[in-house]
Tab-separated table of N, CA and C in Angstrom:
chain	number	residue	atom	x	y	z
A	343	UNK	N	-33.035	15.707	57.975
A	343	UNK	CA	-31.530	15.495	58.433
A	343	UNK	C	-30.808	15.826	57.022
A	344	UNK	N	-30.216	16.471	56.567
A	344	UNK	CA	-29.905	17.454	55.244
A	344	UNK	C	-28.391	17.034	54.761
A	345	UNK	N	-28.366	16.240	53.425
A	345	UNK	CA	-27.311	15.723	53.616
A	345	UNK	C	-26.953	16.927	52.409
A	346	UNK	N	-25.715	17.680	52.502
A	346	UNK	CA	-24.845	18.686	51.681
A	346	UNK	C	-23.772	17.847	50.346
A	347	UNK	N	-23.572	18.680	49.427
A	347	UNK	CA	-22.646	18.250	48.801
A	347	UNK	C	-21.690	17.443	48.905
A	348	UNK	N	-20.478	17.921	50.141
A	348	UNK	CA	-19.302	17.320	50.440
A	348	UNK	C	-20.127	15.931	51.434
A	349	UNK	N	-20.794	15.782	52.426
A	349	UNK	CA	-21.470	14.376	53.237
A	349	UNK	C	-21.698	13.655	52.173
A	350	UNK	N	-22.495	14.241	50.594
A	350	UNK	CA	-22.669	12.920	50.108
A	350	UNK	C	-22.045	12.888	49.183
A	351	UNK	N	-20.763	13.328	48.859
A	351	UNK	CA	-19.576	12.936	48.116
A	351	UNK	C	-18.780	11.955	49.366
A	352	UNK	N	-18.483	11.485	50.146
A	352	UNK	CA	-17.989	10.910	51.537
A	352	UNK	C	-18.921	10.171	51.463
A	353	UNK	N	-20.138	9.692	51.411
A	353	UNK	CA	-20.803	8.951	51.277
A	353	UNK	C	-20.681	7.657	50.125
A	354	UNK	N	-20.343	8.428	49.280
A	354	UNK	CA	-19.790	7.746	47.824
A	354	UNK	C	-18.627	7.461	47.823
A	355	UNK	N	-18.152	7.940	48.384
A	355	UNK	CA	-16.483	7.340	48.173
A	355	UNK	C	-16.790	6.121	49.067
A	356	UNK	N	-17.489	6.103	50.319
A	356	UNK	CA	-17.765	5.316	51.173
A	356	UNK	C	-18.248	3.747	50.316
A	357	UNK	N	-18.961	4.175	49.816
A	357	UNK	CA	-20.039	2.633	49.044
A	357	UNK	C	-19.236	2.492	48.219
A	358	UNK	N	-17.903	3.244	47.158
A	358	UNK	CA	-17.414	2.850	46.762
A	358	UNK	C	-15.825	2.192	47.723
A	359	UNK	N	-15.487	2.215	48.439
A	359	UNK	CA	-15.007	1.448	48.987
A	359	UNK	C	-15.433	0.075	49.595
A	360	UNK	N	-16.640	-0.056	50.188
A	360	UNK	CA	-16.958	-0.961	50.500
A	360	UNK	C	-17.673	-2.273	48.969
A	361	UNK	N	-17.637	-1.488	47.755
A	361	UNK	CA	-18.188	-1.912	46.778
A	361	UNK	C	-19.674	-2.181	46.443
A	362	UNK	N	-20.547	-1.262	46.977
A	362	UNK	CA	-21.197	-1.370	46.685
A	362	UNK	C	-22.191	-0.473	45.597
A	363	UNK	N	-21.248	0.977	45.269
A	363	UNK	CA	-21.731	1.139	43.823
A	363	UNK	C	-20.578	1.704	42.931
A	364	UNK	N	-21.151	1.764	42.100
A	364	UNK	CA	-20.479	1.636	40.955
A	364	UNK	C	-20.387	3.407	40.210
A	365	UNK	N	-19.039	4.157	40.362
A	365	UNK	CA	-19.428	6.038	39.423
A	365	UNK	C	-18.669	5.533	38.562
A	366	UNK	N	-20.025	5.171	37.284
A	366	UNK	CA	-18.556	5.927	35.953
A	366	UNK	C	-18.826	7.374	35.368
A	367	UNK	N	-17.163	7.316	35.716
A	367	UNK	CA	-17.096	9.200	35.017
A	367	UNK	C	-17.836	9.143	33.724
A	368	UNK	N	-17.422	10.414	33.541
A	368	UNK	CA	-17.933	10.590	31.895
A	368	UNK	C	-16.630	10.548	31.064
A	369	UNK	N	-16.550	9.949	29.885
A	369	UNK	CA	-15.682	10.481	29.086
A	369	UNK	C	-15.338	11.225	28.044
A	370	UNK	N	-14.790	12.264	27.801
A	370	UNK	CA	-14.571	13.443	27.492
A	370	UNK	C	-13.155	13.352	26.563
A	371	UNK	N	-13.019	13.913	25.531
A	371	UNK	CA	-12.317	14.333	24.712
A	371	UNK	C	-12.061	16.133	24.346
A	372	UNK	N	-11.891	16.273	24.751
A	372	UNK	CA	-12.205	18.317	25.114
A	372	UNK	C	-13.030	18.840	24.721
A	373	UNK	N	-14.082	18.486	25.146
A	373	UNK	CA	-15.574	18.878	24.404
A	373	UNK	C	-15.888	19.963	25.190
A	374	UNK	N	-15.016	20.177	26.564
A	374	UNK	CA	-15.496	21.876	26.946
A	374	UNK	C	-17.134	21.286	27.646
A	375	UNK	N	-17.343	22.523	27.305
A	375	UNK	CA	-18.972	22.608	28.145
A	375	UNK	C	-20.289	22.212	28.060
A	376	UNK	N	-19.718	21.359	26.512
A	376	UNK	CA	-20.862	20.616	25.959
A	376	UNK	C	-21.019	19.278	26.905
A	377	UNK	N	-20.564	18.751	27.378
A	377	UNK	CA	-20.916	17.796	28.252
A	377	UNK	C	-21.291	17.587	29.381
A	378	UNK	N	-21.933	16.490	29.971
A	378	UNK	CA	-22.415	16.469	31.289
A	378	UNK	C	-21.741	15.703	31.811
A	379	UNK	N	-20.937	16.551	33.490
A	379	UNK	CA	-19.578	16.249	33.723
A	379	UNK	C	-19.301	15.097	34.527
A	380	UNK	N	-21.150	15.081	35.142
A	380	UNK	CA	-21.211	13.980	36.752
A	380	UNK	C	-21.395	12.835	36.217
A	381	UNK	N	-20.495	11.973	37.332
A	381	UNK	CA	-20.429	10.458	36.985
A	381	UNK	C	-21.821	9.853	36.752
A	382	UNK	N	-21.986	8.558	36.938
A	382	UNK	CA	-23.266	8.149	36.659
A	382	UNK	C	-23.396	6.835	37.956
A	383	UNK	N	-24.500	6.402	38.702
A	383	UNK	CA	-24.080	6.131	39.481
A	383	UNK	C	-24.821	4.304	39.288
A	384	UNK	N	-24.016	3.258	39.959
A	384	UNK	CA	-24.755	1.975	39.763
A	384	UNK	C	-24.352	1.454	41.147
A	385	UNK	N	-25.264	0.479	40.992
A	385	UNK	CA	-25.363	-0.559	42.381
A	385	UNK	C	-24.758	-1.644	41.621
A	386	UNK	N	-23.764	-2.544	42.745
A	386	UNK	CA	-23.154	-3.506	42.050
A	386	UNK	C	-23.962	-4.703	42.224
A	387	UNK	N	-24.957	-5.292	42.821
A	387	UNK	CA	-26.020	-5.995	43.062
A	387	UNK	C	-27.098	-5.545	42.411
A	388	UNK	N	-27.605	-6.457	40.890
A	388	UNK	CA	-29.274	-5.694	40.621
A	388	UNK	C	-30.085	-6.558	41.553
A	389	UNK	N	-30.253	-7.769	41.700
A	389	UNK	CA	-31.190	-8.053	42.610
A	389	UNK	C	-30.912	-7.008	43.605
A	390	UNK	N	-30.556	-6.633	44.914
A	390	UNK	CA	-31.048	-5.059	45.428
A	390	UNK	C	-31.171	-4.385	45.004
A	391	UNK	N	-30.609	-3.798	43.664
A	391	UNK	CA	-31.032	-2.710	43.024
A	391	UNK	C	-32.715	-2.561	42.918
A	392	UNK	N	-32.925	-4.109	42.337
A	392	UNK	CA	-34.858	-3.907	42.866
A	392	UNK	C	-35.362	-4.281	43.734
A	393	UNK	N	-34.818	-4.894	45.038
A	393	UNK	CA	-35.530	-4.442	45.648
A	393	UNK	C	-35.397	-2.730	46.638
A	394	UNK	N	-34.424	-2.470	46.399
A	394	UNK	CA	-34.345	-0.813	46.838
A	394	UNK	C	-35.586	-0.165	46.419
A	395	UNK	N	-35.795	-0.567	44.710
A	395	UNK	CA	-36.547	0.247	43.713
A	395	UNK	C	-38.387	-0.606	44.032
A	396	UNK	N	-38.289	-1.517	44.791
A	396	UNK	CA	-39.651	-2.275	45.330
A	396	UNK	C	-40.417	-2.581	43.656
A	397	UNK	N	-39.516	-3.400	43.179
A	397	UNK	CA	-40.374	-3.608	41.878
A	397	UNK	C	-39.726	-5.170	41.862
A	398	UNK	N	-40.369	-5.777	40.851
A	398	UNK	CA	-40.451	-7.223	41.108
A	398	UNK	C	-40.534	-7.712	38.770
A	399	UNK	N	-40.605	-8.557	38.551
A	399	UNK	CA	-40.328	-8.955	37.243
A	399	UNK	C	-41.477	-9.084	36.704
A	400	UNK	N	-42.975	-8.498	37.299
A	400	UNK	CA	-44.263	-8.309	36.768
A	400	UNK	C	-44.153	-6.474	37.210
A	401	UNK	N	-43.324	-5.769	37.963
A	401	UNK	CA	-43.275	-4.570	37.476
A	401	UNK	C	-42.381	-3.678	36.946
A	402	UNK	N	-41.335	-4.339	36.398
A	402	UNK	CA	-40.140	-4.306	35.409
A	402	UNK	C	-41.032	-4.554	33.590
A	403	UNK	N	-42.304	-5.440	33.940
A	403	UNK	CA	-42.514	-5.746	32.813
A	403	UNK	C	-43.504	-4.438	31.962
A	404	UNK	N	-44.283	-3.853	33.366
A	404	UNK	CA	-44.900	-2.736	33.233
A	404	UNK	C	-44.370	-1.122	33.097
A	405	UNK	N	-43.094	-1.040	33.351
A	405	UNK	CA	-42.910	0.068	33.547
A	405	UNK	C	-41.340	-0.153	32.672
A	406	UNK	N	-40.788	0.348	31.077
A	406	UNK	CA	-40.062	0.042	30.277
A	406	UNK	C	-38.965	0.828	31.075
A	407	UNK	N	-39.589	1.524	31.226
A	407	UNK	CA	-38.015	2.919	31.540
A	407	UNK	C	-37.209	2.156	32.807
A	408	UNK	N	-37.946	1.552	33.839
A	408	UNK	CA	-37.857	1.179	35.030
A	408	UNK	C	-37.119	-0.388	34.419
A	409	UNK	N	-36.988	-0.642	33.516
A	409	UNK	CA	-36.488	-2.271	33.351
A	409	UNK	C	-35.210	-1.985	32.165
A	410	UNK	N	-35.255	-0.910	31.372
A	410	UNK	CA	-33.994	-0.260	30.586
A	410	UNK	C	-33.208	0.265	31.706
A	411	UNK	N	-33.346	1.104	32.746
A	411	UNK	CA	-32.116	1.691	33.883
A	411	UNK	C	-31.625	-0.062	34.826
A	412	UNK	N	-32.864	-0.672	34.907
A	412	UNK	CA	-32.415	-2.070	35.525
A	412	UNK	C	-30.985	-2.960	34.841
A	413	UNK	N	-31.476	-3.280	33.131
A	413	UNK	CA	-31.079	-3.730	32.453
A	413	UNK	C	-29.251	-3.650	32.247
A	414	UNK	N	-29.248	-2.072	31.678
A	414	UNK	CA	-27.878	-1.526	31.859
A	414	UNK	C	-27.249	-1.550	33.226
A	415	UNK	N	-27.504	-1.309	34.295
A	415	UNK	CA	-26.981	-1.807	35.416
A	415	UNK	C	-26.459	-3.336	35.329
A	416	UNK	N	-27.842	-4.479	34.888
A	416	UNK	CA	-26.916	-5.711	34.849
A	416	UNK	C	-25.699	-5.598	33.496
A	417	UNK	N	-25.678	-5.112	33.107
A	417	UNK	CA	-25.106	-5.402	31.739
A	417	UNK	C	-23.458	-4.706	32.358
A	418	UNK	N	-23.570	-3.352	32.771
A	418	UNK	CA	-22.264	-2.216	33.429
A	418	UNK	C	-22.052	-3.950	34.425
A	419	UNK	N	-22.635	-3.932	35.173
A	419	UNK	CA	-21.856	-4.806	36.265
A	419	UNK	C	-21.137	-6.653	35.490
A	420	UNK	N	-22.255	-7.588	34.521
A	420	UNK	CA	-21.290	-8.144	34.019
A	420	UNK	C	-19.986	-7.393	33.319
A	421	UNK	N	-20.132	-6.658	32.611
A	421	UNK	CA	-18.444	-5.710	32.111
A	421	UNK	C	-17.278	-6.059	32.828
A	422	UNK	N	-17.746	-4.904	34.243
A	422	UNK	CA	-17.104	-4.918	35.298
A	422	UNK	C	-16.489	-6.606	35.792
A	423	UNK	N	-17.274	-7.717	36.093
A	423	UNK	CA	-16.297	-8.563	36.220
A	423	UNK	C	-15.594	-9.048	35.237
A	424	UNK	N	-15.487	-8.968	34.057
A	424	UNK	CA	-14.690	-9.336	32.453
A	424	UNK	C	-13.249	-8.397	32.478
A	425	UNK	N	-13.842	-7.200	33.008
A	425	UNK	CA	-12.704	-6.125	32.904
A	425	UNK	C	-11.946	-6.344	33.798
A	426	UNK	N	-12.114	-6.814	35.333
A	426	UNK	CA	-11.757	-7.406	36.600
A	426	UNK	C	-10.355	-8.465	35.830
A	427	UNK	N	-10.308	-9.799	34.825
A	427	UNK	CA	-9.580	-10.426	33.843
A	427	UNK	C	-9.096	-10.193	32.941
A	428	UNK	N	-9.663	-9.105	32.699
A	428	UNK	CA	-9.229	-9.088	31.021
A	428	UNK	C	-7.910	-8.558	30.951
A	429	UNK	N	-7.249	-9.030	29.913
A	429	UNK	CA	-5.803	-7.981	29.474
A	429	UNK	C	-5.371	-6.850	29.341
A	430	UNK	N	-7.345	-6.691	28.892
A	430	UNK	CA	-7.024	-4.760	28.211
A	430	UNK	C	-7.301	-3.965	29.305
A	431	UNK	N	-8.181	-4.281	30.002
A	431	UNK	CA	-8.342	-3.704	31.867
A	431	UNK	C	-8.600	-2.461	31.131
A	432	UNK	N	-9.636	-2.441	30.369
A	432	UNK	CA	-10.156	-0.485	29.856
A	432	UNK	C	-10.705	-0.218	30.956
A	433	UNK	N	-11.146	1.340	31.087
A	433	UNK	CA	-11.935	1.811	31.795
A	433	UNK	C	-13.542	2.279	31.588
A	434	UNK	N	-13.746	2.152	32.133
A	434	UNK	CA	-15.159	1.958	32.257
A	434	UNK	C	-16.099	3.466	32.379
A	435	UNK	N	-16.455	3.912	31.438
A	435	UNK	CA	-17.032	5.315	31.722
A	435	UNK	C	-18.418	5.570	31.299
A	436	UNK	N	-18.975	7.031	30.866
A	436	UNK	CA	-20.182	6.903	29.987
A	436	UNK	C	-20.162	8.185	29.252
A	437	UNK	N	-21.080	8.572	28.401
A	437	UNK	CA	-20.882	9.532	27.966
A	437	UNK	C	-21.961	10.392	27.446
A	438	UNK	N	-22.173	11.572	27.658
A	438	UNK	CA	-23.320	12.458	27.458
A	438	UNK	C	-22.932	14.259	27.458
A	439	UNK	N	-23.901	14.999	26.711
A	439	UNK	CA	-23.694	15.553	26.384
A	439	UNK	C	-25.053	16.473	26.682
A	440	UNK	N	-24.720	17.935	26.702
A	440	UNK	CA	-26.537	18.613	26.932
A	440	UNK	C	-26.888	18.815	26.932
A	441	UNK	N	-26.340	18.608	25.278
A	441	UNK	CA	-27.980	18.299	23.889
A	441	UNK	C	-28.928	16.811	23.725
A	442	UNK	N	-28.422	15.618	25.098
A	442	UNK	CA	-28.831	14.553	24.750
A	442	UNK	C	-28.327	13.183	23.894
A	443	UNK	N	-27.280	13.737	23.444
A	443	UNK	CA	-27.042	12.782	22.942
A	443	UNK	C	-25.404	11.808	23.936
A	444	UNK	N	-26.109	10.616	23.847
A	444	UNK	CA	-25.294	10.167	24.953
A	444	UNK	C	-25.270	7.881	24.912
A	445	UNK	N	-24.282	7.552	25.128
A	445	UNK	CA	-23.801	6.201	25.251
A	445	UNK	C	-23.759	5.908	26.911
A	446	UNK	N	-24.133	5.256	27.099
A	446	UNK	CA	-24.527	4.179	28.047
A	446	UNK	C	-23.129	4.015	28.743
A	447	UNK	N	-22.315	3.149	28.382
A	447	UNK	CA	-21.381	2.460	28.715
A	447	UNK	C	-19.622	2.454	27.689
A	448	UNK	N	-18.883	3.253	27.807
A	448	UNK	CA	-17.549	3.702	26.975
A	448	UNK	C	-16.469	3.132	27.825
A	449	UNK	N	-16.183	2.402	26.749
A	449	UNK	CA	-14.843	1.211	27.582
A	449	UNK	C	-13.756	2.054	26.991
A	450	UNK	N	-12.820	2.399	27.189
A	450	UNK	CA	-11.468	2.710	26.556
A	450	UNK	C	-9.912	2.818	27.253
A	451	UNK	N	-9.569	2.016	26.794
A	451	UNK	CA	-7.849	1.478	26.475
A	451	UNK	C	-6.886	2.106	27.283
A	452	UNK	N	-5.790	1.910	27.450
A	452	UNK	CA	-4.843	2.660	28.050
A	452	UNK	C	-4.490	3.431	26.758
A	453	UNK	N	-4.488	2.437	25.600
A	453	UNK	CA	-3.827	3.312	24.337
A	453	UNK	C	-4.613	3.967	24.107
A	454	UNK	N	-6.082	4.733	24.295
A	454	UNK	CA	-7.185	5.359	24.201
A	454	UNK	C	-8.155	4.530	23.078
A	455	UNK	N	-7.938	3.676	22.743
A	455	UNK	CA	-8.964	2.951	21.586
A	455	UNK	C	-10.501	2.690	22.635
A	456	UNK	N	-11.718	3.119	22.122
A	456	UNK	CA	-12.349	3.356	22.254
A	456	UNK	C	-14.117	2.446	21.954
A	457	UNK	N	-14.806	2.035	23.068
A	457	UNK	CA	-15.459	1.006	22.264
A	457	UNK	C	-17.239	1.445	22.615
A	458	UNK	N	-17.852	1.909	22.195
A	458	UNK	CA	-18.825	2.530	23.057
A	458	UNK	C	-20.101	1.154	22.951
A	459	UNK	N	-20.947	0.815	23.855
A	459	UNK	CA	-22.074	0.260	24.286
A	459	UNK	C	-23.419	0.439	24.869
A	460	UNK	N	-23.982	0.648	23.950
A	460	UNK	CA	-25.438	1.075	24.345
A	460	UNK	C	-26.480	-0.183	24.810
A	461	UNK	N	-27.005	-0.626	25.605
A	461	UNK	CA	-27.799	-1.394	26.701
A	461	UNK	C	-29.454	-1.382	25.866
A	462	UNK	N	-29.732	-2.643	25.675
A	462	UNK	CA	-31.238	-1.842	25.424
A	462	UNK	C	-32.104	-3.240	25.435
A	463	UNK	N	-32.694	-2.941	26.315
A	463	UNK	CA	-33.857	-3.855	27.326
A	463	UNK	C	-34.652	-4.234	26.150
A	464	UNK	N	-34.723	-4.151	25.091
A	464	UNK	CA	-35.484	-5.132	23.642
A	464	UNK	C	-35.311	-6.096	22.939
A	465	UNK	N	-36.103	-6.897	22.235
A	465	UNK	CA	-35.854	-8.270	21.901
A	465	UNK	C	-35.512	-7.684	20.564
A	466	UNK	N	-35.265	-6.484	19.886
A	466	UNK	CA	-35.026	-5.945	18.322
A	466	UNK	C	-34.406	-4.697	18.296
A	467	UNK	N	-33.541	-4.261	17.231
A	467	UNK	CA	-32.530	-3.797	17.085
A	467	UNK	C	-32.655	-2.906	15.870
A	468	UNK	N	-32.438	-1.666	15.962
A	468	UNK	CA	-32.863	-0.940	14.832
A	468	UNK	C	-31.241	0.358	14.428
A	469	UNK	N	-31.478	0.645	12.861
A	469	UNK	CA	-29.706	1.481	13.296
A	469	UNK	C	-30.412	3.359	14.060
A	470	UNK	N	-31.257	3.174	14.095
A	470	UNK	CA	-31.279	4.702	14.810
A	470	UNK	C	-30.502	4.492	17.138
A	471	UNK	N	-30.491	3.000	17.073
A	471	UNK	CA	-30.367	2.506	18.457
A	471	UNK	C	-29.079	3.029	18.410
A	472	UNK	N	-28.289	3.485	17.197
A	472	UNK	CA	-26.894	3.275	17.335
A	472	UNK	C	-26.345	4.812	17.083
A	473	UNK	N	-27.244	6.353	17.542
A	473	UNK	CA	-27.364	6.891	17.272
A	473	UNK	C	-26.035	7.508	18.335
A	474	UNK	N	-26.461	7.016	19.252
A	474	UNK	CA	-25.432	8.384	20.611
A	474	UNK	C	-23.903	7.034	19.677
A	475	UNK	N	-24.027	6.587	19.589
A	475	UNK	CA	-22.831	5.895	19.128
A	475	UNK	C	-22.268	6.362	17.878
A	476	UNK	N	-22.816	6.834	17.343
A	476	UNK	CA	-22.476	7.295	16.255
A	476	UNK	C	-22.081	9.044	16.236
A	477	UNK	N	-22.643	9.166	17.369
A	477	UNK	CA	-21.972	10.958	17.774
A	477	UNK	C	-20.528	10.467	18.439
A	478	UNK	N	-20.559	9.581	19.259
A	478	UNK	CA	-19.486	9.372	20.316
A	478	UNK	C	-18.438	8.694	19.048
A	479	UNK	N	-18.823	8.220	17.760
A	479	UNK	CA	-17.534	7.813	16.830
A	479	UNK	C	-17.164	9.025	16.673
A	480	UNK	N	-17.711	9.930	16.083
A	480	UNK	CA	-17.394	11.432	15.103
A	480	UNK	C	-16.772	12.262	16.096
A	481	UNK	N	-16.100	11.699	17.618
A	481	UNK	CA	-15.747	12.873	18.340
A	481	UNK	C	-14.326	12.097	19.186
A	482	UNK	N	-14.660	10.711	19.187
A	482	UNK	CA	-13.484	9.456	19.117
A	482	UNK	C	-12.244	9.565	18.038
A	483	UNK	N	-13.023	10.264	17.013
A	483	UNK	CA	-11.752	9.737	15.508
A	483	UNK	C	-11.706	8.261	15.174
A	484	UNK	N	-10.129	8.903	15.152
A	484	UNK	CA	-9.446	7.926	14.401
A	484	UNK	C	-9.286	6.640	16.084
A	485	UNK	N	-9.489	7.327	17.070
A	485	UNK	CA	-9.557	6.129	18.337
A	485	UNK	C	-10.954	5.265	18.551
A	486	UNK	N	-11.944	5.667	17.730
A	486	UNK	CA	-12.684	4.536	18.118
A	486	UNK	C	-12.408	3.284	17.101
A	487	UNK	N	-13.102	2.264	18.103
A	487	UNK	CA	-12.613	0.848	17.225
A	487	UNK	C	-14.135	-0.206	17.190
A	488	UNK	N	-15.143	0.452	18.178
A	488	UNK	CA	-16.358	-0.681	17.421
A	488	UNK	C	-17.889	-0.087	18.418
A	489	UNK	N	-18.748	-0.200	18.450
A	489	UNK	CA	-19.790	0.088	19.015
A	489	UNK	C	-20.741	-0.722	18.756
A	490	UNK	N	-21.257	-1.084	19.790
A	490	UNK	CA	-21.872	-2.433	20.146
A	490	UNK	C	-23.139	-2.330	20.958
A	491	UNK	N	-24.467	-2.631	20.547
A	491	UNK	CA	-26.218	-2.485	20.968
A	491	UNK	C	-26.054	-3.250	21.319
A	492	UNK	N	-26.127	-3.815	23.023
A	492	UNK	CA	-26.371	-5.061	23.705
A	492	UNK	C	-28.085	-5.131	24.063
A	493	UNK	N	-28.176	-6.410	23.388
A	493	UNK	CA	-30.016	-6.478	23.830
A	493	UNK	C	-30.463	-7.705	23.655
A	494	UNK	N	-31.939	-8.290	24.331
A	494	UNK	CA	-31.907	-9.355	24.993
A	494	UNK	C	-32.608	-10.372	23.649
A	495	UNK	N	-32.091	-10.209	22.219
A	495	UNK	CA	-32.711	-10.798	21.444
A	495	UNK	C	-31.570	-12.018	21.455
A	496	UNK	N	-31.382	-12.595	20.302
A	496	UNK	CA	-30.836	-14.175	19.873
A	496	UNK	C	-29.689	-13.963	18.991
A	497	UNK	N	-29.971	-12.873	18.530
A	497	UNK	CA	-28.752	-12.869	17.541
A	497	UNK	C	-27.615	-12.079	17.311
A	498	UNK	N	-26.288	-12.385	16.613
A	498	UNK	CA	-25.670	-10.819	16.586
A	498	UNK	C	-25.567	-10.679	15.396
A	499	UNK	N	-26.104	-9.040	14.808
A	499	UNK	CA	-26.307	-8.463	14.081
A	499	UNK	C	-25.625	-7.647	13.578
A	500	UNK	N	-24.973	-7.265	12.452
A	500	UNK	CA	-23.758	-5.868	12.163
A	500	UNK	C	-24.569	-5.028	11.562
A	501	UNK	N	-24.480	-3.814	11.785
A	501	UNK	CA	-24.951	-2.810	11.467
A	501	UNK	C	-23.781	-1.740	10.795
A	502	UNK	N	-23.398	-2.699	10.339
A	502	UNK	CA	-22.337	-1.600	9.704
A	502	UNK	C	-21.232	-1.805	9.691
A	503	UNK	N	-19.626	-1.361	9.539
A	503	UNK	CA	-18.049	-2.037	9.507
A	503	UNK	C	-17.933	-2.275	10.953
A	504	UNK	N	-18.490	-1.098	11.645
A	504	UNK	CA	-18.188	-1.059	13.191
A	504	UNK	C	-19.087	-1.127	14.112
A	505	UNK	N	-19.990	-1.385	13.714
A	505	UNK	CA	-21.559	-1.246	14.760
A	505	UNK	C	-22.278	-2.571	14.639
A	506	UNK	N	-22.659	-3.289	15.900
A	506	UNK	CA	-23.051	-4.439	15.892
A	506	UNK	C	-23.854	-4.600	17.582
A	507	UNK	N	-24.895	-5.291	16.778
A	507	UNK	CA	-25.583	-5.439	17.875
A	507	UNK	C	-25.609	-7.345	18.145
A	508	UNK	N	-25.245	-7.063	19.841
A	508	UNK	CA	-25.079	-8.803	20.025
A	508	UNK	C	-25.968	-8.790	22.052
A	509	UNK	N	-26.390	-10.277	21.326
A	509	UNK	CA	-27.384	-10.564	22.988
A	509	UNK	C	-26.471	-10.559	23.958
A	510	UNK	N	-27.393	-10.147	24.791
A	510	UNK	CA	-26.688	-10.322	26.421
A	510	UNK	C	-26.580	-11.494	26.288
A	511	UNK	N	-26.678	-12.454	26.547
A	511	UNK	CA	-26.130	-14.028	26.562
A	511	UNK	C	-24.816	-13.406	25.637
A	512	UNK	N	-23.935	-13.123	25.266
A	512	UNK	CA	-22.570	-12.951	24.544
A	512	UNK	C	-21.712	-12.639	26.271
A	513	UNK	N	-22.219	-11.495	27.228
A	513	UNK	CA	-21.634	-11.663	28.314
A	513	UNK	C	-21.140	-12.705	29.041
A	514	UNK	N	-21.984	-13.538	28.933
A	514	UNK	CA	-21.488	-14.699	29.584
A	514	UNK	C	-21.720	-16.340	28.990
A	515	UNK	N	-21.396	-16.361	27.676
A	515	UNK	CA	-21.180	-17.963	26.737
A	515	UNK	C	-19.889	-17.391	26.415
A	516	UNK	N	-18.708	-18.767	26.747
A	516	UNK	CA	-17.183	-18.583	26.368
A	516	UNK	C	-17.296	-18.957	24.889
A	517	UNK	N	-18.216	-19.047	24.280
A	517	UNK	CA	-17.703	-18.990	22.494
A	517	UNK	C	-18.163	-18.276	21.866
A	518	UNK	N	-18.794	-17.078	22.637
A	518	UNK	CA	-19.231	-15.882	21.759
A	518	UNK	C	-18.692	-15.420	20.624
A	519	UNK	N	-18.943	-15.100	19.695
A	519	UNK	CA	-18.675	-14.415	18.435
A	519	UNK	C	-18.337	-13.127	18.914
A	520	UNK	N	-19.367	-12.074	19.514
A	520	UNK	CA	-19.016	-11.343	20.503
A	520	UNK	C	-17.592	-10.598	21.572
A	521	UNK	N	-17.483	-11.758	22.121
A	521	UNK	CA	-16.321	-11.784	23.126
A	521	UNK	C	-15.432	-11.143	22.436
A	522	UNK	N	-14.933	-11.401	21.409
A	522	UNK	CA	-13.414	-10.514	20.772
A	522	UNK	C	-13.715	-9.296	20.657
A	523	UNK	N	-14.945	-8.940	20.102
A	523	UNK	CA	-15.030	-7.311	20.113
A	523	UNK	C	-15.159	-6.419	21.488
A	524	UNK	N	-15.438	-6.871	22.270
A	524	UNK	CA	-15.822	-6.308	23.842
A	524	UNK	C	-14.476	-6.118	24.326
A	525	UNK	N	-13.595	-7.073	24.616
A	525	UNK	CA	-12.228	-7.143	24.674
A	525	UNK	C	-10.768	-6.962	23.646
A	526	UNK	N	-11.236	-6.367	22.689
A	526	UNK	CA	-10.110	-5.691	21.409
A	526	UNK	C	-10.112	-4.438	21.921
């Protein structure tokens, strides 16, 4: 059996309605045709995602690209939980240009303030990991608030005035230094 675009859209709406899939819409500020305008899809349960992909911990260790995808999915789902109770209630979006510049997650408040978040399944971070965020900063201009790389290391690291690497554990640690940066 074949799926048409309209059938796929109906299935997507159904999956979103029963909270199985989260579709991140693209972030833009009048960049016209230079952006990828398709939504980015995430499964709300990372364990179910791994089961459907038939990958376990050893498989993820061997396939770093798959690990990165699963890690990004996990981070987004943790952020979605926090967005549900935050005062700011930002929109979660993604950013990708046709030339390959991208930011995994863009949080935008109702006032237009933008936080770019990159997810790195790595225990170390370098300035180059902020390349997409820096491009987003140029596009958002004065609306840009902060750029964050969430990684598997253990330290919060500064990479400039508004660029920070934050351990993934900050997503659930109550007294983390990074929590105000995500919610502001």
